[in-house]
Amino acid sequence: MSVKVLFFGQLAELTGVSSLSLSTSDIPLTTHNSAGPEPADASPTLADLQASLVQSFPALKDQHYRMTLNLEFLPESAALQAGDEVALVPPYAGG
């Protein structure tokens, strides 16, 4: 199962990549309930992906951006599934 991650604007410049593909099994589950063991079928969330990306690209830590999941702004608790597309979108202005 893989997730496509897209980087836009200054985020692509900071990371040196415009896109990458990650296996969901390679995204550590960091935001789930620590009261018990992880369910065998637990899926990583947007928050898990963000933590993993900051680990891989430390320059993201101090950046302001939002993440979309399949073209929608969803809560960080949204679960990732095979074939999903996540975009890191920096602040933008326009009119």
Short mmCIF file of C-alpha atoms in Angstrom, two decimals:
data_model
loop_
_atom_site.label_atom_id
_atom_site.label_comp_id
_atom_site.label_asym_id
_atom_site.label_seq_id
_atom_site.Cartn_x
_atom_site.Cartn_y
_atom_site.Cartn_z
CA MET A 1 0.00 0.00 0.00
CA SER A 2 1.48 3.33 -0.96
CA VAL A 3 0.57 6.98 -0.55
CA LYS A 4 1.67 9.70 -2.97
CA VAL A 5 2.94 12.87 -1.30
CA LEU A 6 3.13 16.14 -3.23
CA PHE A 7 5.18 19.17 -2.15
CA PHE A 8 4.32 22.64 -3.45
CA GLY A 9 6.09 26.02 -3.55
CA GLN A 10 8.73 26.67 -0.93
CA LEU A 11 8.13 23.21 0.57
CA ALA A 12 9.37 21.59 -2.65
CA GLU A 13 12.38 23.89 -2.60
CA LEU A 14 13.18 23.10 1.05
CA THR A 15 12.88 19.33 0.65
CA GLY A 16 14.38 19.12 -2.82
CA VAL A 17 11.49 16.94 -4.03
CA SER A 18 8.17 17.69 -5.67
CA SER A 19 6.66 14.27 -4.98
CA LEU A 20 7.40 10.94 -3.42
CA SER A 21 5.66 7.65 -2.77
CA LEU A 22 5.63 6.09 0.68
CA SER A 23 4.42 2.70 1.78
CA THR A 24 1.87 3.07 4.57
CA SER A 25 3.77 0.35 6.44
CA ASP A 26 6.82 2.67 6.52
CA ILE A 27 4.91 5.45 8.31
CA PRO A 28 5.32 5.01 12.09
CA LEU A 29 2.10 5.14 14.09
CA THR A 30 2.92 7.97 16.50
CA THR A 31 -0.43 9.54 17.30
CA HIS A 32 -2.60 6.63 18.36
CA ASN A 33 -3.89 5.90 21.83
CA SER A 34 -0.96 4.89 24.01
CA ALA A 35 -3.23 3.12 26.53
CA GLY A 36 -2.91 -0.18 24.74
CA PRO A 37 -1.28 -2.02 21.85
CA GLU A 38 -1.88 -0.89 18.30
CA PRO A 39 -4.57 -2.86 16.47
CA ALA A 40 -3.09 -5.06 13.75
CA ASP A 41 -5.09 -3.21 11.10
CA ALA A 42 -4.32 0.34 12.35
CA SER A 43 -3.77 2.80 9.52
CA PRO A 44 -1.42 5.76 9.75
CA THR A 45 -3.04 9.19 9.90
CA LEU A 46 -2.16 12.53 8.37
CA ALA A 47 -0.52 13.42 11.69
CA ASP A 48 1.60 10.25 11.53
CA LEU A 49 2.65 11.13 7.99
CA GLN A 50 3.50 14.69 9.01
CA ALA A 51 5.69 13.45 11.88
CA SER A 52 7.45 11.03 9.52
CA LEU A 53 8.04 13.76 6.93
CA VAL A 54 9.48 16.14 9.54
CA GLN A 55 11.84 13.35 10.60
CA SER A 56 12.96 12.88 6.99
CA PHE A 57 12.98 16.60 6.15
CA PRO A 58 13.79 18.57 9.33
CA ALA A 59 13.38 21.89 7.48
CA LEU A 60 9.61 21.25 7.48
CA LYS A 61 9.45 21.56 11.26
CA ASP A 62 9.38 25.36 11.30
CA GLN A 63 7.27 25.79 8.18
CA HIS A 64 3.60 26.73 8.04
CA TYR A 65 1.55 24.55 5.71
CA ARG A 66 -1.63 22.53 5.50
CA MET A 67 -2.11 19.03 4.24
CA THR A 68 -4.82 17.83 1.91
CA LEU A 69 -5.96 14.25 1.56
CA ASN A 70 -7.34 13.48 -1.89
CA LEU A 71 -7.84 17.20 -2.59
CA GLU A 72 -9.71 17.87 0.68
CA PHE A 73 -8.59 19.64 3.83
CA LEU A 74 -9.32 17.03 6.50
CA PRO A 75 -8.42 16.73 10.20
CA GLU A 76 -4.98 15.37 11.09
CA SER A 77 -6.75 12.29 12.48
CA ALA A 78 -7.86 11.22 8.98
CA ALA A 79 -6.61 7.72 8.18
CA LEU A 80 -4.48 7.04 5.12
CA GLN A 81 -5.37 4.28 2.69
CA ALA A 82 -3.62 2.72 -0.29
CA GLY A 83 -3.69 5.00 -3.31
CA ASP A 84 -4.29 8.20 -1.35
CA GLU A 85 -2.72 11.46 -2.47
CA VAL A 86 -1.50 13.91 0.16
CA ALA A 87 -0.41 17.43 -0.72
CA LEU A 88 1.62 19.79 1.47
CA VAL A 89 0.30 23.24 0.67
CA PRO A 90 2.14 26.36 1.85
CA PRO A 91 0.24 29.55 2.66
CA TYR A 92 -0.90 31.42 -0.40
CA ALA A 93 -2.66 34.65 -1.19
CA GLY A 94 -4.44 35.89 -4.21
CA GLY A 95 -7.40 37.71 -5.42
#
